[in-house]
PDB file of C-alpha atoms and ligand atoms in Angstrom:
ATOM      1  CA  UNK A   1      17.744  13.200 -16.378  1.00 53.00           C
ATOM      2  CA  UNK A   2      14.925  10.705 -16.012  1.00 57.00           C
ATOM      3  CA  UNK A   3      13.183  10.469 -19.026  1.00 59.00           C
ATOM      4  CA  UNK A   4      10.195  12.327 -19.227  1.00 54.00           C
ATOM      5  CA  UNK A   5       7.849  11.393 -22.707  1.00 58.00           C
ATOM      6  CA  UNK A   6       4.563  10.131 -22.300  1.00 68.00           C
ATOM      7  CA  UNK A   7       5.549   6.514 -22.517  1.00 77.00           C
ATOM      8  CA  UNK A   8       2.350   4.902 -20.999  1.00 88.00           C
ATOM      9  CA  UNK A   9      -0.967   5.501 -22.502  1.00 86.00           C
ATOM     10  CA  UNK A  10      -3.356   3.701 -20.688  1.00 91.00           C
ATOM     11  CA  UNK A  11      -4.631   3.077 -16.967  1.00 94.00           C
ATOM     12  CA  UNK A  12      -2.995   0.351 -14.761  1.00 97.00           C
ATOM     13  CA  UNK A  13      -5.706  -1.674 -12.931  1.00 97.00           C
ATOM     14  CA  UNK A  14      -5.294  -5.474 -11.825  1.00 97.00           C
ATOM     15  CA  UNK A  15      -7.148  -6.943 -15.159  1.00 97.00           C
ATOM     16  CA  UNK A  16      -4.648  -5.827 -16.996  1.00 97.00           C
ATOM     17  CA  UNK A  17      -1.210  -4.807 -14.933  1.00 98.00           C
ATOM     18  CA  UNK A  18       2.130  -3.503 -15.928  1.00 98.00           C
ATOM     19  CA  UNK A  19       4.496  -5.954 -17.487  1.00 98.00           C
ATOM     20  CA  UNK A  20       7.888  -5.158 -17.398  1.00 98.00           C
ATOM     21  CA  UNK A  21      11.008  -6.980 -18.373  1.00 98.00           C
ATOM     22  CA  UNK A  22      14.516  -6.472 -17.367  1.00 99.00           C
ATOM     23  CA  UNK A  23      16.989  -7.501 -19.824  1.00 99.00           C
ATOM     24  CA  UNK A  24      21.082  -7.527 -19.606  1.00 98.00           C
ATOM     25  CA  UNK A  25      23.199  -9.675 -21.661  1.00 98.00           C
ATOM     26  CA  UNK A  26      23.313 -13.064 -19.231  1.00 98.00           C
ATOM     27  CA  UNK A  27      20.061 -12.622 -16.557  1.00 98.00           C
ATOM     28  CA  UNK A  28      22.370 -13.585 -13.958  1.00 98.00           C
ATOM     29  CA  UNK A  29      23.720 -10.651 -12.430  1.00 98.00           C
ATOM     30  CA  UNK A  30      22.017  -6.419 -13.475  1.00 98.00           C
ATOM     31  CA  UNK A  31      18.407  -7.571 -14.815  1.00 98.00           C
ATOM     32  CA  UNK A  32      17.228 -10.648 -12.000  1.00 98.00           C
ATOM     33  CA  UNK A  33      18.922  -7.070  -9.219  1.00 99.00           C
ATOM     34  CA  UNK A  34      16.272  -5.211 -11.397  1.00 99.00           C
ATOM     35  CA  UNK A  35      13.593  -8.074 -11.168  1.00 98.00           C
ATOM     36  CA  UNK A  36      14.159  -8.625  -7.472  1.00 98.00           C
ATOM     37  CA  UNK A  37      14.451  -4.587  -6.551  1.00 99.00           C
ATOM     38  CA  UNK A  38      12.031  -4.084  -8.269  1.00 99.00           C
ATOM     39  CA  UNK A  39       9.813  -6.404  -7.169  1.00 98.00           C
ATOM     40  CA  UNK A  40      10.658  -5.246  -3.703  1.00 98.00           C
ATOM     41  CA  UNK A  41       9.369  -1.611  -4.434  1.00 98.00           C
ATOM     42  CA  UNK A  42       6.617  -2.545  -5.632  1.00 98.00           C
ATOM     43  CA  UNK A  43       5.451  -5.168  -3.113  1.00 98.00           C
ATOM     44  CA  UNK A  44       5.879  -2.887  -0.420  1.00 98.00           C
ATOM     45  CA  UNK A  45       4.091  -0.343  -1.676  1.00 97.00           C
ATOM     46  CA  UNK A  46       1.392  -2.977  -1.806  1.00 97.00           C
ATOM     47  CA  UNK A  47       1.017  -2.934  -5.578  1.00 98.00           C
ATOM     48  CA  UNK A  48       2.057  -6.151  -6.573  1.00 98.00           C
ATOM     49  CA  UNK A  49      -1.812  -7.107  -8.416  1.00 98.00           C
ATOM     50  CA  UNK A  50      -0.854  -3.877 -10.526  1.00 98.00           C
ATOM     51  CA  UNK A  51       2.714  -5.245 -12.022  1.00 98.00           C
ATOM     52  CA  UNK A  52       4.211  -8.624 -13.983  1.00 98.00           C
ATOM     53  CA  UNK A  53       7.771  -8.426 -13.030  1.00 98.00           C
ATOM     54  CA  UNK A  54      10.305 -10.438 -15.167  1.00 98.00           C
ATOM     55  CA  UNK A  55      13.919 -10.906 -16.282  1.00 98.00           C
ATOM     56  CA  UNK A  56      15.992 -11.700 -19.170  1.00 98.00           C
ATOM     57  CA  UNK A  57      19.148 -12.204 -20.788  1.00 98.00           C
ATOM     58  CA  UNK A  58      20.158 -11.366 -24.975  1.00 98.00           C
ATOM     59  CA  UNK A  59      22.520 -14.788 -24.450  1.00 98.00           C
ATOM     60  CA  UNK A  60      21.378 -18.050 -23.649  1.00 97.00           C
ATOM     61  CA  UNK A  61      25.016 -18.761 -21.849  1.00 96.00           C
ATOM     62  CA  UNK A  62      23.579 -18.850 -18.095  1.00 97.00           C
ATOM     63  CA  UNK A  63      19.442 -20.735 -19.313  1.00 98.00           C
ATOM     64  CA  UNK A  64      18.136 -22.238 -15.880  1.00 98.00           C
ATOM     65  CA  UNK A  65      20.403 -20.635 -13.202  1.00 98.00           C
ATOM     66  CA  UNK A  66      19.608 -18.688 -10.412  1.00 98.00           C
ATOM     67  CA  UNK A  67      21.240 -15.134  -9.861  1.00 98.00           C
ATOM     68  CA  UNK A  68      24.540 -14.999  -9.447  1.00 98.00           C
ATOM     69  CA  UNK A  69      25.817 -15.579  -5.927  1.00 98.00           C
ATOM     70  CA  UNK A  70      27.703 -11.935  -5.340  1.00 98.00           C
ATOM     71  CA  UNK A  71      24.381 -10.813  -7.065  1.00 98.00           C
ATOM     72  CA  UNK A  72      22.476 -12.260  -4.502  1.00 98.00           C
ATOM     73  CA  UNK A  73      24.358 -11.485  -1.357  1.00 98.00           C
ATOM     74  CA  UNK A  74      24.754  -7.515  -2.030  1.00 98.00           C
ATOM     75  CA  UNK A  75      20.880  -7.500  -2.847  1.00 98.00           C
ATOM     76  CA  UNK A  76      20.094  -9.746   0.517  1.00 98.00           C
ATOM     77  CA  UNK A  77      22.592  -7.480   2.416  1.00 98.00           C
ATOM     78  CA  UNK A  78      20.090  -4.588   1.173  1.00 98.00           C
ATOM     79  CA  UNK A  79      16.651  -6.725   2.369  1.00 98.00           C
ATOM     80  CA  UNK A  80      16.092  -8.062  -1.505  1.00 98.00           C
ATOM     81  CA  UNK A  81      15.999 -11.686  -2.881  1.00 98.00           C
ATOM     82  CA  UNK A  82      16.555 -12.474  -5.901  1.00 98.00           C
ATOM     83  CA  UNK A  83      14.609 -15.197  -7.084  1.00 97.00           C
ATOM     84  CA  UNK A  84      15.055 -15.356 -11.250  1.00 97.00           C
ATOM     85  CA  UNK A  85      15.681 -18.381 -13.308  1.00 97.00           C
ATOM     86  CA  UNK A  86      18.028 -16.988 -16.419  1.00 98.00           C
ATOM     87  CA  UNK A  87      16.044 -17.121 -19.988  1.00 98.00           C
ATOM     88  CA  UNK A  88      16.742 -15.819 -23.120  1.00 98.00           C
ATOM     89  CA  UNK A  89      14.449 -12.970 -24.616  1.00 98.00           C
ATOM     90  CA  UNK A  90      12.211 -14.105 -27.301  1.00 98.00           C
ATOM     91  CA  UNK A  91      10.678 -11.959 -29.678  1.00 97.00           C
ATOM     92  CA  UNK A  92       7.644 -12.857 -28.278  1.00 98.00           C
ATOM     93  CA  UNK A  93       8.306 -10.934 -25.059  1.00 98.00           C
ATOM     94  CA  UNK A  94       8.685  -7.036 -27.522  1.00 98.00           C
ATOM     95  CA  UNK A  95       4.613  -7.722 -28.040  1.00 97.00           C
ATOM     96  CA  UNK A  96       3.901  -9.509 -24.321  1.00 98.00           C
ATOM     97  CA  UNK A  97       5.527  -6.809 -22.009  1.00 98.00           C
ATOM     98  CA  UNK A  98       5.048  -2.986 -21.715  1.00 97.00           C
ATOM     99  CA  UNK A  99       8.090  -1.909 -21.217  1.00 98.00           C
ATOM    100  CA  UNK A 100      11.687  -3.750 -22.015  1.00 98.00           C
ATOM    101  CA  UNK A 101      14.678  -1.938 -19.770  1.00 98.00           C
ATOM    102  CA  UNK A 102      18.304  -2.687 -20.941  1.00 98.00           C
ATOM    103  CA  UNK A 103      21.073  -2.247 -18.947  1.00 98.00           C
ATOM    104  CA  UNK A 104      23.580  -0.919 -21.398  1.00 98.00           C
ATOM    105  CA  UNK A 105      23.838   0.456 -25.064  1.00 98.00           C
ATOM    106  CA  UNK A 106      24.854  -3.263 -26.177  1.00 98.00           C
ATOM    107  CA  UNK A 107      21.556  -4.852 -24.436  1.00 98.00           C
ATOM    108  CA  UNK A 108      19.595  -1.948 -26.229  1.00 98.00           C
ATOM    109  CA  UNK A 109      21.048  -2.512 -29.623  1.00 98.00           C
ATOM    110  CA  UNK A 110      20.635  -5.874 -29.126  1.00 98.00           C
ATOM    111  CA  UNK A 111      16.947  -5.981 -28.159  1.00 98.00           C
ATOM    112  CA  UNK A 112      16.297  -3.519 -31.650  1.00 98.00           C
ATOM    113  CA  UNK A 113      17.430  -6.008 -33.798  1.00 98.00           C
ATOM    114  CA  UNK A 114      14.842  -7.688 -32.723  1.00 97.00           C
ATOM    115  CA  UNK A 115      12.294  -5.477 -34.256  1.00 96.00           C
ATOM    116  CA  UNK A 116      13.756  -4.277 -37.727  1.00 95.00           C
ATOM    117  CA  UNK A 117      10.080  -2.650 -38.750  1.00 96.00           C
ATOM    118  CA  UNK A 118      10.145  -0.904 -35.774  1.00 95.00           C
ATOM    119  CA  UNK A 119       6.724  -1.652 -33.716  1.00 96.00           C
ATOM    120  CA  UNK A 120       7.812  -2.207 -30.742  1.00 96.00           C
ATOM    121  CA  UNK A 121      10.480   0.948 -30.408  1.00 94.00           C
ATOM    122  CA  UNK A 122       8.619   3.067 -27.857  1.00 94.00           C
ATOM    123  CA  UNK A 123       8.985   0.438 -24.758  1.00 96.00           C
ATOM    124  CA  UNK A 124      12.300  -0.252 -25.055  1.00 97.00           C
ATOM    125  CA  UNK A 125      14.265   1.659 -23.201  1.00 97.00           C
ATOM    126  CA  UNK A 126      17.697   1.986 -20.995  1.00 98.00           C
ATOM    127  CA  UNK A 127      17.238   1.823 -17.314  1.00 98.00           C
ATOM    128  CA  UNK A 128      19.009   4.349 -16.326  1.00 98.00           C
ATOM    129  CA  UNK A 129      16.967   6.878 -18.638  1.00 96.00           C
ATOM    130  CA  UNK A 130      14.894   7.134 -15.711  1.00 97.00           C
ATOM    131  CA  UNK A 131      18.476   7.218 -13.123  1.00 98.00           C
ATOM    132  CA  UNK A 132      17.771  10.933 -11.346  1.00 97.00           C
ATOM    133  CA  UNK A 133      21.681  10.821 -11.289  1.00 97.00           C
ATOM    134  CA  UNK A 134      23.230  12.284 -14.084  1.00 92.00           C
ATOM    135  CA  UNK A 135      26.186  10.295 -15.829  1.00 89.00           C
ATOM    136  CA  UNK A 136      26.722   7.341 -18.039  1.00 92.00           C
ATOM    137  CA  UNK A 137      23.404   5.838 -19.075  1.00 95.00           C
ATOM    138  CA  UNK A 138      24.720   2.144 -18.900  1.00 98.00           C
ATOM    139  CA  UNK A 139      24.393  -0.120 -15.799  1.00 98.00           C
ATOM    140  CA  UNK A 140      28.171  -1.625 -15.917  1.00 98.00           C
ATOM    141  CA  UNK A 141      28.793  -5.469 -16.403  1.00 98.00           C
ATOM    142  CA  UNK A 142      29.759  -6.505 -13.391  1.00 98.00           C
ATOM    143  CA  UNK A 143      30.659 -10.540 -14.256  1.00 98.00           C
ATOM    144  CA  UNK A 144      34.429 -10.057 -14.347  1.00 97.00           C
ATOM    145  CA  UNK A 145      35.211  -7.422 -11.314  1.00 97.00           C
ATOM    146  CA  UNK A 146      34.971  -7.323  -7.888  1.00 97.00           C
ATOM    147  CA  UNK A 147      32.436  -7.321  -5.178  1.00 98.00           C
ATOM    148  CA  UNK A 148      32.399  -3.010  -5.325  1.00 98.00           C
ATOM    149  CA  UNK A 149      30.847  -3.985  -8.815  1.00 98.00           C
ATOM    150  CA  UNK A 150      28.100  -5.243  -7.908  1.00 98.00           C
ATOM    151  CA  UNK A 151      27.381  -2.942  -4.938  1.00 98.00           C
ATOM    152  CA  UNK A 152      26.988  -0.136  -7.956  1.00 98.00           C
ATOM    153  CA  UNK A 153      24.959  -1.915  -9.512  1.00 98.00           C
ATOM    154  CA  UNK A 154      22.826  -2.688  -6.846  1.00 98.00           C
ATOM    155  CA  UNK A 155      22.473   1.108  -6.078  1.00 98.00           C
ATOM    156  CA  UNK A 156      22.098   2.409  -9.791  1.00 98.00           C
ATOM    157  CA  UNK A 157      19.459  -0.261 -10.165  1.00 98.00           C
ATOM    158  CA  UNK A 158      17.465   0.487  -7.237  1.00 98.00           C
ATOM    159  CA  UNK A 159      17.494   4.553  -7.943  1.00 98.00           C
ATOM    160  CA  UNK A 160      16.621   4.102 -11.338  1.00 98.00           C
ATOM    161  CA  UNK A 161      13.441   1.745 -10.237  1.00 98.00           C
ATOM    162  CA  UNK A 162      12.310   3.872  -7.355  1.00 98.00           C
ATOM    163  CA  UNK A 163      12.335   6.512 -10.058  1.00 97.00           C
ATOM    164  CA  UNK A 164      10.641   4.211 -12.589  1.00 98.00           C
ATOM    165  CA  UNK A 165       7.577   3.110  -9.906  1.00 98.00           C
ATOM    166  CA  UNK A 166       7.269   7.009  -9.347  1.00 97.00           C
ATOM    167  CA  UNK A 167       6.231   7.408 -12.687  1.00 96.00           C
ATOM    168  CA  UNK A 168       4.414   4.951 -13.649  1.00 97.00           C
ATOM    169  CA  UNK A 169       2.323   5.383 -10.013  1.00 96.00           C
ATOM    170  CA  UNK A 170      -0.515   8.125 -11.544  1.00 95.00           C
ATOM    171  CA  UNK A 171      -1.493   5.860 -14.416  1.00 96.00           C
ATOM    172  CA  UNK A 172      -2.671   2.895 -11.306  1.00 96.00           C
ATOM    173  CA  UNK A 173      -6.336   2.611 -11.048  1.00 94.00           C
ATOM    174  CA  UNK A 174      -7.442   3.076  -7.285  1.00 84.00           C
ATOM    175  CA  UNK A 175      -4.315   1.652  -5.344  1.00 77.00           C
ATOM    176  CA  UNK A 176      -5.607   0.730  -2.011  1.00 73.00           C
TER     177      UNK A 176
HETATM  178  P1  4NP B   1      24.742  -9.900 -16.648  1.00 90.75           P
HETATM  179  O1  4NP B   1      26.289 -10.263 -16.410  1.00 90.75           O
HETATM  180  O2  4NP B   1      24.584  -9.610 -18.122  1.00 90.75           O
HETATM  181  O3  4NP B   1      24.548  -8.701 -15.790  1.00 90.75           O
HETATM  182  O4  4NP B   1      23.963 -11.121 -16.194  1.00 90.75           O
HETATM  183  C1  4NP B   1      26.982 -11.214 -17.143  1.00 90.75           C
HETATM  184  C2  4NP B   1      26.836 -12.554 -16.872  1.00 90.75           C
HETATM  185  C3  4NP B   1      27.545 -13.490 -17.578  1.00 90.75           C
HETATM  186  C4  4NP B   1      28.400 -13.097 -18.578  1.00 90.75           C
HETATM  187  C5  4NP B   1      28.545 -11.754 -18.878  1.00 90.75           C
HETATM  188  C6  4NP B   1      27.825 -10.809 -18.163  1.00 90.75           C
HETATM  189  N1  4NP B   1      29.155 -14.063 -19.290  1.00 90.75           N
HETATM  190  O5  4NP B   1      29.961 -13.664 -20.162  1.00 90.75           O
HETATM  191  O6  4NP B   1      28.986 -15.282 -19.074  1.00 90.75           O
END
């Protein structure tokens, strides 16, 4: 079930927007999909002065590349670029963004180590907490598969963010 605690406590206006952050463990392949869909979603709901959309990756293997290429094709088959550049998350980003979504348990774990005093707990979260399908809560590592990989990806990722813009849409200020 999506999740469904108060996680955002303030209103969304264009001074200060939304900033979310994406995270899987090499920012080429699940979190620049989740950038880039997204991205999408919200751009053509004509909200994009309301968000800061970003990407990252808990390994530095993949720092500087573009998506990866089967990445890329199944999300421009589906009318979505991708158009990251893979970085590593800093600790700096728990305090920048709103909300940090990892796409599996390892991700999550990952990202928490990152704040052992717990401050920044309540915005990171898995993806697919807010997937309206129930099942396994992780988006699956696609790297080493085939091509049907990354097509699931592609749809768990964009269900889970049209779910996502959904509820963050009543805390926006005066959408046009
Ligand atoms: P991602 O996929 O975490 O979805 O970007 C992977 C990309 C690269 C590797 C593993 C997963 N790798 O081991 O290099």
């Amino acid at each position: 079930m999506p999740a469904k605690r108060n996680w955002i406590n303030r209103k969304i206006e264009p001074e200060t927007p939304f900033k979310v952050c994406f995270v899987c463990l090499g920012n080429i392949c699940r979190s620049p999909t989740g950038e880039g869909v997204f991205r999408h979603l919200v751009n053509r709901e004509g909200l994009d002065s309301f968000f800061e959309i970003d990407s990252a990756g808990t390994a530095a293997y993949h720092e500087g590349e573009p998506a990866n290429s089967r990445s890329s094709r199944v999300a421009e088959l589906n009318g979505v670029r991708l158009l990251s550049k893979a970085r590593k998350f800093e600790h700096s980003d728990l305090d920048y963004f709103d909300l940090v979504l990892a796409m599996d348990r390892e991700n999550l774990r990952d990202l928490k180590s990152l704040d052992p005093q717990n401050r920044f707990q309540s915005k990171i979260m898995l993806l697919r907490d807010f997937d309206p399908v129930p099942g396994d809560r992780e988006v699956p590592d696609p790297y080493y598969g085939g091509i049907h990989g990354f097509e699931l990806v592609f749809e768990i990722v964009m269900r889970s963010c049209e779910e996502l813009l959904q509820q963050i849409r009543p805390h926006i200020q005066n959408p046009s």
